[in-house]
PDB file of N, CA and C in Angstrom:
ATOM      1  N   MET A   1       0.850  -1.186   0.000  1.00 60.00           N
ATOM      2  CA  MET A   1       0.000   0.000   0.000  1.00 60.00           C
ATOM      3  C   MET A   1       0.891   1.243   0.000  1.00 60.00           C
ATOM      4  N   SER A   2       0.545   2.192  -0.820  1.00 77.00           N
ATOM      5  CA  SER A   2       1.359   3.403  -0.892  1.00 77.00           C
ATOM      6  C   SER A   2       0.918   4.406   0.173  1.00 77.00           C
ATOM      7  N   ALA A   3       1.782   5.375   0.383  1.00 86.00           N
ATOM      8  CA  ALA A   3       1.496   6.405   1.387  1.00 86.00           C
ATOM      9  C   ALA A   3       0.348   7.292   0.895  1.00 86.00           C
ATOM     10  N   PRO A   4      -0.447   7.803   1.820  1.00 88.00           N
ATOM     11  CA  PRO A   4      -1.528   8.705   1.405  1.00 88.00           C
ATOM     12  C   PRO A   4      -0.961   9.979   0.772  1.00 88.00           C
ATOM     13  N   PRO A   5      -1.727  10.582  -0.134  1.00 91.00           N
ATOM     14  CA  PRO A   5      -1.250  11.810  -0.781  1.00 91.00           C
ATOM     15  C   PRO A   5      -1.034  12.929   0.233  1.00 91.00           C
ATOM     16  N   THR A   6      -0.018  13.724  -0.022  1.00 95.00           N
ATOM     17  CA  THR A   6       0.239  14.888   0.816  1.00 95.00           C
ATOM     18  C   THR A   6      -0.796  15.974   0.510  1.00 95.00           C
ATOM     19  N   LYS A   7      -0.788  17.008   1.310  1.00 97.00           N
ATOM     20  CA  LYS A   7      -1.718  18.120   1.099  1.00 97.00           C
ATOM     21  C   LYS A   7      -1.516  18.723  -0.291  1.00 97.00           C
ATOM     22  N   GLN A   8      -0.269  18.901  -0.694  1.00 97.00           N
ATOM     23  CA  GLN A   8       0.024  19.473  -2.017  1.00 97.00           C
ATOM     24  C   GLN A   8      -0.464  18.551  -3.127  1.00 97.00           C
ATOM     25  N   GLU A   9      -0.273  17.249  -2.959  1.00 97.00           N
ATOM     26  CA  GLU A   9      -0.728  16.292  -3.965  1.00 97.00           C
ATOM     27  C   GLU A   9      -2.249  16.279  -4.066  1.00 97.00           C
ATOM     28  N   ARG A  10      -2.915  16.379  -2.929  1.00 97.00           N
ATOM     29  CA  ARG A  10      -4.384  16.431  -2.932  1.00 97.00           C
ATOM     30  C   ARG A  10      -4.871  17.682  -3.646  1.00 97.00           C
ATOM     31  N   GLN A  11      -4.234  18.813  -3.360  1.00 98.00           N
ATOM     32  CA  GLN A  11      -4.635  20.066  -3.998  1.00 98.00           C
ATOM     33  C   GLN A  11      -4.453  19.982  -5.517  1.00 98.00           C
ATOM     34  N   LYS A  12      -3.341  19.387  -5.952  1.00 98.00           N
ATOM     35  CA  LYS A  12      -3.092  19.203  -7.383  1.00 98.00           C
ATOM     36  C   LYS A  12      -4.178  18.331  -8.002  1.00 98.00           C
ATOM     37  N   CYS A  13      -4.539  17.289  -7.291  1.00 98.00           N
ATOM     38  CA  CYS A  13      -5.583  16.383  -7.758  1.00 98.00           C
ATOM     39  C   CYS A  13      -6.908  17.127  -7.887  1.00 98.00           C
ATOM     40  N   TYR A  14      -7.290  17.862  -6.864  1.00 98.00           N
ATOM     41  CA  TYR A  14      -8.570  18.579  -6.888  1.00 98.00           C
ATOM     42  C   TYR A  14      -8.617  19.601  -8.024  1.00 98.00           C
ATOM     43  N   LEU A  15      -7.509  20.288  -8.255  1.00 98.00           N
ATOM     44  CA  LEU A  15      -7.458  21.262  -9.347  1.00 98.00           C
ATOM     45  C   LEU A  15      -7.606  20.569 -10.698  1.00 98.00           C
ATOM     46  N   ALA A  16      -6.943  19.427 -10.866  1.00 98.00           N
ATOM     47  CA  ALA A  16      -7.036  18.676 -12.113  1.00 98.00           C
ATOM     48  C   ALA A  16      -8.455  18.136 -12.311  1.00 98.00           C
ATOM     49  N   ARG A  17      -9.058  17.642 -11.233  1.00 98.00           N
ATOM     50  CA  ARG A  17     -10.437  17.146 -11.298  1.00 98.00           C
ATOM     51  C   ARG A  17     -11.383  18.267 -11.714  1.00 98.00           C
ATOM     52  N   ASP A  18     -11.273  19.404 -11.050  1.00 98.00           N
ATOM     53  CA  ASP A  18     -12.156  20.530 -11.336  1.00 98.00           C
ATOM     54  C   ASP A  18     -11.994  21.013 -12.779  1.00 98.00           C
ATOM     55  N   ALA A  19     -10.752  21.062 -13.257  1.00 98.00           N
ATOM     56  CA  ALA A  19     -10.502  21.497 -14.639  1.00 98.00           C
ATOM     57  C   ALA A  19     -11.118  20.509 -15.631  1.00 98.00           C
ATOM     58  N   HIS A  20     -10.984  19.228 -15.347  1.00 98.00           N
ATOM     59  CA  HIS A  20     -11.545  18.224 -16.249  1.00 98.00           C
ATOM     60  C   HIS A  20     -13.074  18.276 -16.263  1.00 98.00           C
ATOM     61  N   PHE A  21     -13.678  18.357 -15.099  1.00 98.00           N
ATOM     62  CA  PHE A  21     -15.134  18.396 -15.043  1.00 98.00           C
ATOM     63  C   PHE A  21     -15.680  19.681 -15.674  1.00 98.00           C
ATOM     64  N   LYS A  22     -14.951  20.775 -15.531  1.00 98.00           N
ATOM     65  CA  LYS A  22     -15.359  22.030 -16.169  1.00 98.00           C
ATOM     66  C   LYS A  22     -15.305  21.878 -17.689  1.00 98.00           C
ATOM     67  N   CYS A  23     -14.255  21.237 -18.178  1.00 98.00           N
ATOM     68  CA  CYS A  23     -14.121  20.987 -19.616  1.00 98.00           C
ATOM     69  C   CYS A  23     -15.302  20.160 -20.112  1.00 98.00           C
ATOM     70  N   LEU A  24     -15.638  19.104 -19.379  1.00 97.00           N
ATOM     71  CA  LEU A  24     -16.765  18.259 -19.778  1.00 97.00           C
ATOM     72  C   LEU A  24     -18.069  19.053 -19.815  1.00 97.00           C
ATOM     73  N   GLU A  25     -18.277  19.904 -18.826  1.00 96.00           N
ATOM     74  CA  GLU A  25     -19.485  20.739 -18.800  1.00 96.00           C
ATOM     75  C   GLU A  25     -19.528  21.680 -19.995  1.00 96.00           C
ATOM     76  N   GLU A  26     -18.398  22.292 -20.304  1.00 97.00           N
ATOM     77  CA  GLU A  26     -18.348  23.257 -21.402  1.00 97.00           C
ATOM     78  C   GLU A  26     -18.522  22.600 -22.765  1.00 97.00           C
ATOM     79  N   HIS A  27     -18.214  21.309 -22.852  1.00 97.00           N
ATOM     80  CA  HIS A  27     -18.287  20.592 -24.133  1.00 97.00           C
ATOM     81  C   HIS A  27     -19.355  19.499 -24.127  1.00 97.00           C
ATOM     82  N   ASN A  28     -20.379  19.678 -23.306  1.00 95.00           N
ATOM     83  CA  ASN A  28     -21.505  18.736 -23.249  1.00 95.00           C
ATOM     84  C   ASN A  28     -21.052  17.282 -23.107  1.00 95.00           C
ATOM     85  N   ASP A  29     -20.106  17.062 -22.211  1.00 94.00           N
ATOM     86  CA  ASP A  29     -19.586  15.724 -21.899  1.00 94.00           C
ATOM     87  C   ASP A  29     -18.926  15.022 -23.081  1.00 94.00           C
ATOM     88  N   ASP A  30     -18.420  15.786 -24.034  1.00 95.00           N
ATOM     89  CA  ASP A  30     -17.680  15.205 -25.163  1.00 95.00           C
ATOM     90  C   ASP A  30     -16.250  14.916 -24.691  1.00 95.00           C
ATOM     91  N   ILE A  31     -16.001  13.662 -24.347  1.00 94.00           N
ATOM     92  CA  ILE A  31     -14.699  13.307 -23.767  1.00 94.00           C
ATOM     93  C   ILE A  31     -13.542  13.522 -24.740  1.00 94.00           C
ATOM     94  N   TYR A  32     -13.835  13.515 -26.033  1.00 97.00           N
ATOM     95  CA  TYR A  32     -12.775  13.690 -27.027  1.00 97.00           C
ATOM     96  C   TYR A  32     -12.246  15.118 -27.053  1.00 97.00           C
ATOM     97  N   LYS A  33     -13.024  16.044 -26.550  1.00 97.00           N
ATOM     98  CA  LYS A  33     -12.570  17.442 -26.481  1.00 97.00           C
ATOM     99  C   LYS A  33     -11.856  17.729 -25.158  1.00 97.00           C
ATOM    100  N   CYS A  34     -11.824  16.737 -24.275  1.00 98.00           N
ATOM    101  CA  CYS A  34     -11.235  16.943 -22.948  1.00 98.00           C
ATOM    102  C   CYS A  34     -10.137  15.920 -22.650  1.00 98.00           C
ATOM    103  N   THR A  35      -9.462  15.460 -23.664  1.00 98.00           N
ATOM    104  CA  THR A  35      -8.433  14.434 -23.451  1.00 98.00           C
ATOM    105  C   THR A  35      -7.237  14.969 -22.663  1.00 98.00           C
ATOM    106  N   ILE A  36      -6.914  16.226 -22.869  1.00 98.00           N
ATOM    107  CA  ILE A  36      -5.769  16.808 -22.145  1.00 98.00           C
ATOM    108  C   ILE A  36      -6.091  16.925 -20.661  1.00 98.00           C
ATOM    109  N   THR A  37      -7.291  17.413 -20.350  1.00 98.00           N
ATOM    110  CA  THR A  37      -7.652  17.552 -18.934  1.00 98.00           C
ATOM    111  C   THR A  37      -7.830  16.185 -18.281  1.00 98.00           C
ATOM    112  N   LEU A  38      -8.304  15.205 -19.049  1.00 98.00           N
ATOM    113  CA  LEU A  38      -8.436  13.849 -18.505  1.00 98.00           C
ATOM    114  C   LEU A  38      -7.065  13.281 -18.168  1.00 98.00           C
ATOM    115  N   ALA A  39      -6.101  13.482 -19.047  1.00 98.00           N
ATOM    116  CA  ALA A  39      -4.747  12.984 -18.801  1.00 98.00           C
ATOM    117  C   ALA A  39      -4.151  13.610 -17.541  1.00 98.00           C
ATOM    118  N   GLU A  40      -4.383  14.904 -17.355  1.00 98.00           N
ATOM    119  CA  GLU A  40      -3.889  15.590 -16.152  1.00 98.00           C
ATOM    120  C   GLU A  40      -4.585  15.070 -14.898  1.00 98.00           C
ATOM    121  N   PHE A  41      -5.883  14.864 -15.006  1.00 98.00           N
ATOM    122  CA  PHE A  41      -6.681  14.335 -13.902  1.00 98.00           C
ATOM    123  C   PHE A  41      -6.142  12.956 -13.501  1.00 98.00           C
ATOM    124  N   GLU A  42      -5.946  12.088 -14.475  1.00 98.00           N
ATOM    125  CA  GLU A  42      -5.464  10.743 -14.189  1.00 98.00           C
ATOM    126  C   GLU A  42      -4.018  10.739 -13.696  1.00 98.00           C
ATOM    127  N   LYS A  43      -3.230  11.698 -14.156  1.00 98.00           N
ATOM    128  CA  LYS A  43      -1.824  11.789 -13.732  1.00 98.00           C
ATOM    129  C   LYS A  43      -1.709  12.282 -12.290  1.00 98.00           C
ATOM    130  N   ASN A  44      -2.591  13.200 -11.906  1.00 97.00           N
ATOM    131  CA  ASN A  44      -2.464  13.861 -10.605  1.00 97.00           C
ATOM    132  C   ASN A  44      -3.296  13.254  -9.480  1.00 97.00           C
ATOM    133  N   CYS A  45      -4.128  12.275  -9.804  1.00 97.00           N
ATOM    134  CA  CYS A  45      -4.985  11.672  -8.782  1.00 97.00           C
ATOM    135  C   CYS A  45      -4.782  10.163  -8.736  1.00 97.00           C
ATOM    136  N   PRO A  46      -4.861   9.589  -7.537  1.00 96.00           N
ATOM    137  CA  PRO A  46      -4.823   8.125  -7.436  1.00 96.00           C
ATOM    138  C   PRO A  46      -5.985   7.511  -8.226  1.00 96.00           C
ATOM    139  N   LYS A  47      -5.750   6.329  -8.806  1.00 96.00           N
ATOM    140  CA  LYS A  47      -6.768   5.678  -9.632  1.00 96.00           C
ATOM    141  C   LYS A  47      -8.108   5.539  -8.916  1.00 96.00           C
ATOM    142  N   MET A  48      -8.059   5.158  -7.660  1.00 96.00           N
ATOM    143  CA  MET A  48      -9.306   4.985  -6.907  1.00 96.00           C
ATOM    144  C   MET A  48     -10.049   6.308  -6.749  1.00 96.00           C
ATOM    145  N   TRP A  49      -9.315   7.381  -6.621  1.00 97.00           N
ATOM    146  CA  TRP A  49      -9.948   8.692  -6.500  1.00 97.00           C
ATOM    147  C   TRP A  49     -10.629   9.071  -7.811  1.00 97.00           C
ATOM    148  N   VAL A  50      -9.936   8.817  -8.930  1.00 98.00           N
ATOM    149  CA  VAL A  50     -10.502   9.132 -10.243  1.00 98.00           C
ATOM    150  C   VAL A  50     -11.833   8.401 -10.395  1.00 98.00           C
ATOM    151  N   LYS A  51     -11.823   7.110 -10.084  1.00 98.00           N
ATOM    152  CA  LYS A  51     -13.047   6.307 -10.166  1.00 98.00           C
ATOM    153  C   LYS A  51     -14.152   6.897  -9.282  1.00 98.00           C
ATOM    154  N   HIS A  52     -13.781   7.222  -8.053  1.00 98.00           N
ATOM    155  CA  HIS A  52     -14.746   7.780  -7.101  1.00 98.00           C
ATOM    156  C   HIS A  52     -15.326   9.101  -7.605  1.00 98.00           C
ATOM    157  N   PHE A  53     -14.458  10.005  -8.049  1.00 98.00           N
ATOM    158  CA  PHE A  53     -14.926  11.312  -8.508  1.00 98.00           C
ATOM    159  C   PHE A  53     -15.828  11.175  -9.732  1.00 98.00           C
ATOM    160  N   GLU A  54     -15.465  10.275 -10.654  1.00 97.00           N
ATOM    161  CA  GLU A  54     -16.279  10.090 -11.855  1.00 97.00           C
ATOM    162  C   GLU A  54     -17.642   9.502 -11.504  1.00 97.00           C
ATOM    163  N   ARG A  55     -17.671   8.524 -10.618  1.00 98.00           N
ATOM    164  CA  ARG A  55     -18.953   7.939 -10.197  1.00 98.00           C
ATOM    165  C   ARG A  55     -19.822   8.971  -9.492  1.00 98.00           C
ATOM    166  N   THR A  56     -19.210   9.759  -8.638  1.00 98.00           N
ATOM    167  CA  THR A  56     -19.953  10.794  -7.912  1.00 98.00           C
ATOM    168  C   THR A  56     -20.533  11.806  -8.888  1.00 98.00           C
ATOM    169  N   ARG A  57     -19.752  12.217  -9.869  1.00 97.00           N
ATOM    170  CA  ARG A  57     -20.236  13.174 -10.872  1.00 97.00           C
ATOM    171  C   ARG A  57     -21.412  12.586 -11.648  1.00 97.00           C
ATOM    172  N   GLU A  58     -21.284  11.334 -12.068  1.00 96.00           N
ATOM    173  CA  GLU A  58     -22.369  10.685 -12.802  1.00 96.00           C
ATOM    174  C   GLU A  58     -23.639  10.617 -11.955  1.00 96.00           C
ATOM    175  N   ARG A  59     -23.481  10.258 -10.697  1.00 96.00           N
ATOM    176  CA  ARG A  59     -24.631  10.164  -9.793  1.00 96.00           C
ATOM    177  C   ARG A  59     -25.304  11.527  -9.642  1.00 96.00           C
ATOM    178  N   LEU A  60     -24.504  12.569  -9.473  1.00 95.00           N
ATOM    179  CA  LEU A  60     -25.057  13.919  -9.325  1.00 95.00           C
ATOM    180  C   LEU A  60     -25.779  14.369 -10.595  1.00 95.00           C
ATOM    181  N   LEU A  61     -25.208  14.045 -11.757  1.00 93.00           N
ATOM    182  CA  LEU A  61     -25.851  14.410 -13.020  1.00 93.00           C
ATOM    183  C   LEU A  61     -27.180  13.677 -13.186  1.00 93.00           C
ATOM    184  N   LEU A  62     -27.205  12.393 -12.831  1.00 94.00           N
ATOM    185  CA  LEU A  62     -28.447  11.628 -12.920  1.00 94.00           C
ATOM    186  C   LEU A  62     -29.503  12.178 -11.963  1.00 94.00           C
ATOM    187  N   ASP A  63     -29.090  12.514 -10.756  1.00 93.00           N
ATOM    188  CA  ASP A  63     -30.022  13.097  -9.790  1.00 93.00           C
ATOM    189  C   ASP A  63     -30.601  14.408 -10.313  1.00 93.00           C
ATOM    190  N   LYS A  64     -29.753  15.213 -10.923  1.00 89.00           N
ATOM    191  CA  LYS A  64     -30.192  16.499 -11.471  1.00 89.00           C
ATOM    192  C   LYS A  64     -31.209  16.278 -12.596  1.00 89.00           C
ATOM    193  N   LEU A  65     -30.944  15.297 -13.470  1.00 88.00           N
ATOM    194  CA  LEU A  65     -31.879  14.996 -14.553  1.00 88.00           C
ATOM    195  C   LEU A  65     -33.211  14.497 -14.008  1.00 88.00           C
ATOM    196  N   ARG A  66     -33.150  13.663 -12.981  1.00 90.00           N
ATOM    197  CA  ARG A  66     -34.380  13.166 -12.363  1.00 90.00           C
ATOM    198  C   ARG A  66     -35.187  14.317 -11.774  1.00 90.00           C
ATOM    199  N   GLN A  67     -34.501  15.227 -11.092  1.00 88.00           N
ATOM    200  CA  GLN A  67     -35.182  16.383 -10.491  1.00 88.00           C
ATOM    201  C   GLN A  67     -35.835  17.239 -11.569  1.00 88.00           C
ATOM    202  N   GLN A  68     -35.130  17.441 -12.679  1.00 84.00           N
ATOM    203  CA  GLN A  68     -35.687  18.230 -13.772  1.00 84.00           C
ATOM    204  C   GLN A  68     -36.907  17.531 -14.367  1.00 84.00           C
ATOM    205  N   GLY A  69     -36.848  16.212 -14.461  1.00 82.00           N
ATOM    206  CA  GLY A  69     -37.970  15.448 -14.982  1.00 82.00           C
ATOM    207  C   GLY A  69     -39.188  15.553 -14.075  1.00 82.00           C
ATOM    208  N   ARG A  70     -38.961  15.518 -12.782  1.00 75.00           N
ATOM    209  CA  ARG A  70     -40.062  15.661 -11.821  1.00 75.00           C
ATOM    210  C   ARG A  70     -40.664  17.048 -11.897  1.00 75.00           C
ATOM    211  N   ALA A  71     -39.783  18.043 -12.010  1.00 72.00           N
ATOM    212  CA  ALA A  71     -40.279  19.428 -12.083  1.00 72.00           C
ATOM    213  C   ALA A  71     -41.103  19.622 -13.343  1.00 72.00           C
ATOM    214  N   ALA A  72     -40.679  19.034 -14.445  1.00 72.00           N
ATOM    215  CA  ALA A  72     -41.396  19.176 -15.722  1.00 72.00           C
ATOM    216  C   ALA A  72     -42.747  18.465 -15.659  1.00 72.00           C
ATOM    217  N   SER A  73     -42.793  17.321 -15.023  1.00 72.00           N
ATOM    218  CA  SER A  73     -44.060  16.575 -14.952  1.00 72.00           C
ATOM    219  C   SER A  73     -45.033  17.201 -13.956  1.00 72.00           C
ATOM    220  N   ASN A  74     -44.538  18.016 -13.048  1.00 69.00           N
ATOM    221  CA  ASN A  74     -45.412  18.705 -12.088  1.00 69.00           C
ATOM    222  C   ASN A  74     -45.974  19.996 -12.655  1.00 69.00           C
ATOM    223  N   SER A  75     -45.430  20.445 -13.773  1.00 60.00           N
ATOM    224  CA  SER A  75     -45.879  21.719 -14.365  1.00 60.00           C
ATOM    225  C   SER A  75     -47.159  21.571 -15.132  1.00 60.00           C
TER     226      SER A  75
END
């Protein structure tokens, strides 16, 4: 087992994650337009973190779509 990331490493990871997710938002989740930010995200974050952050983002997006669907059906 490797040592946990330092504070600086965590900050680098969070910045890379945020940049990648922002890219995806700006390009309607077109991963081909965000390959550079994805590479940085994967380089700066532990694999398990990348998986966790991606799953969390997907879950949040699905929840948001469900909420929008409920709001539309209540109108």
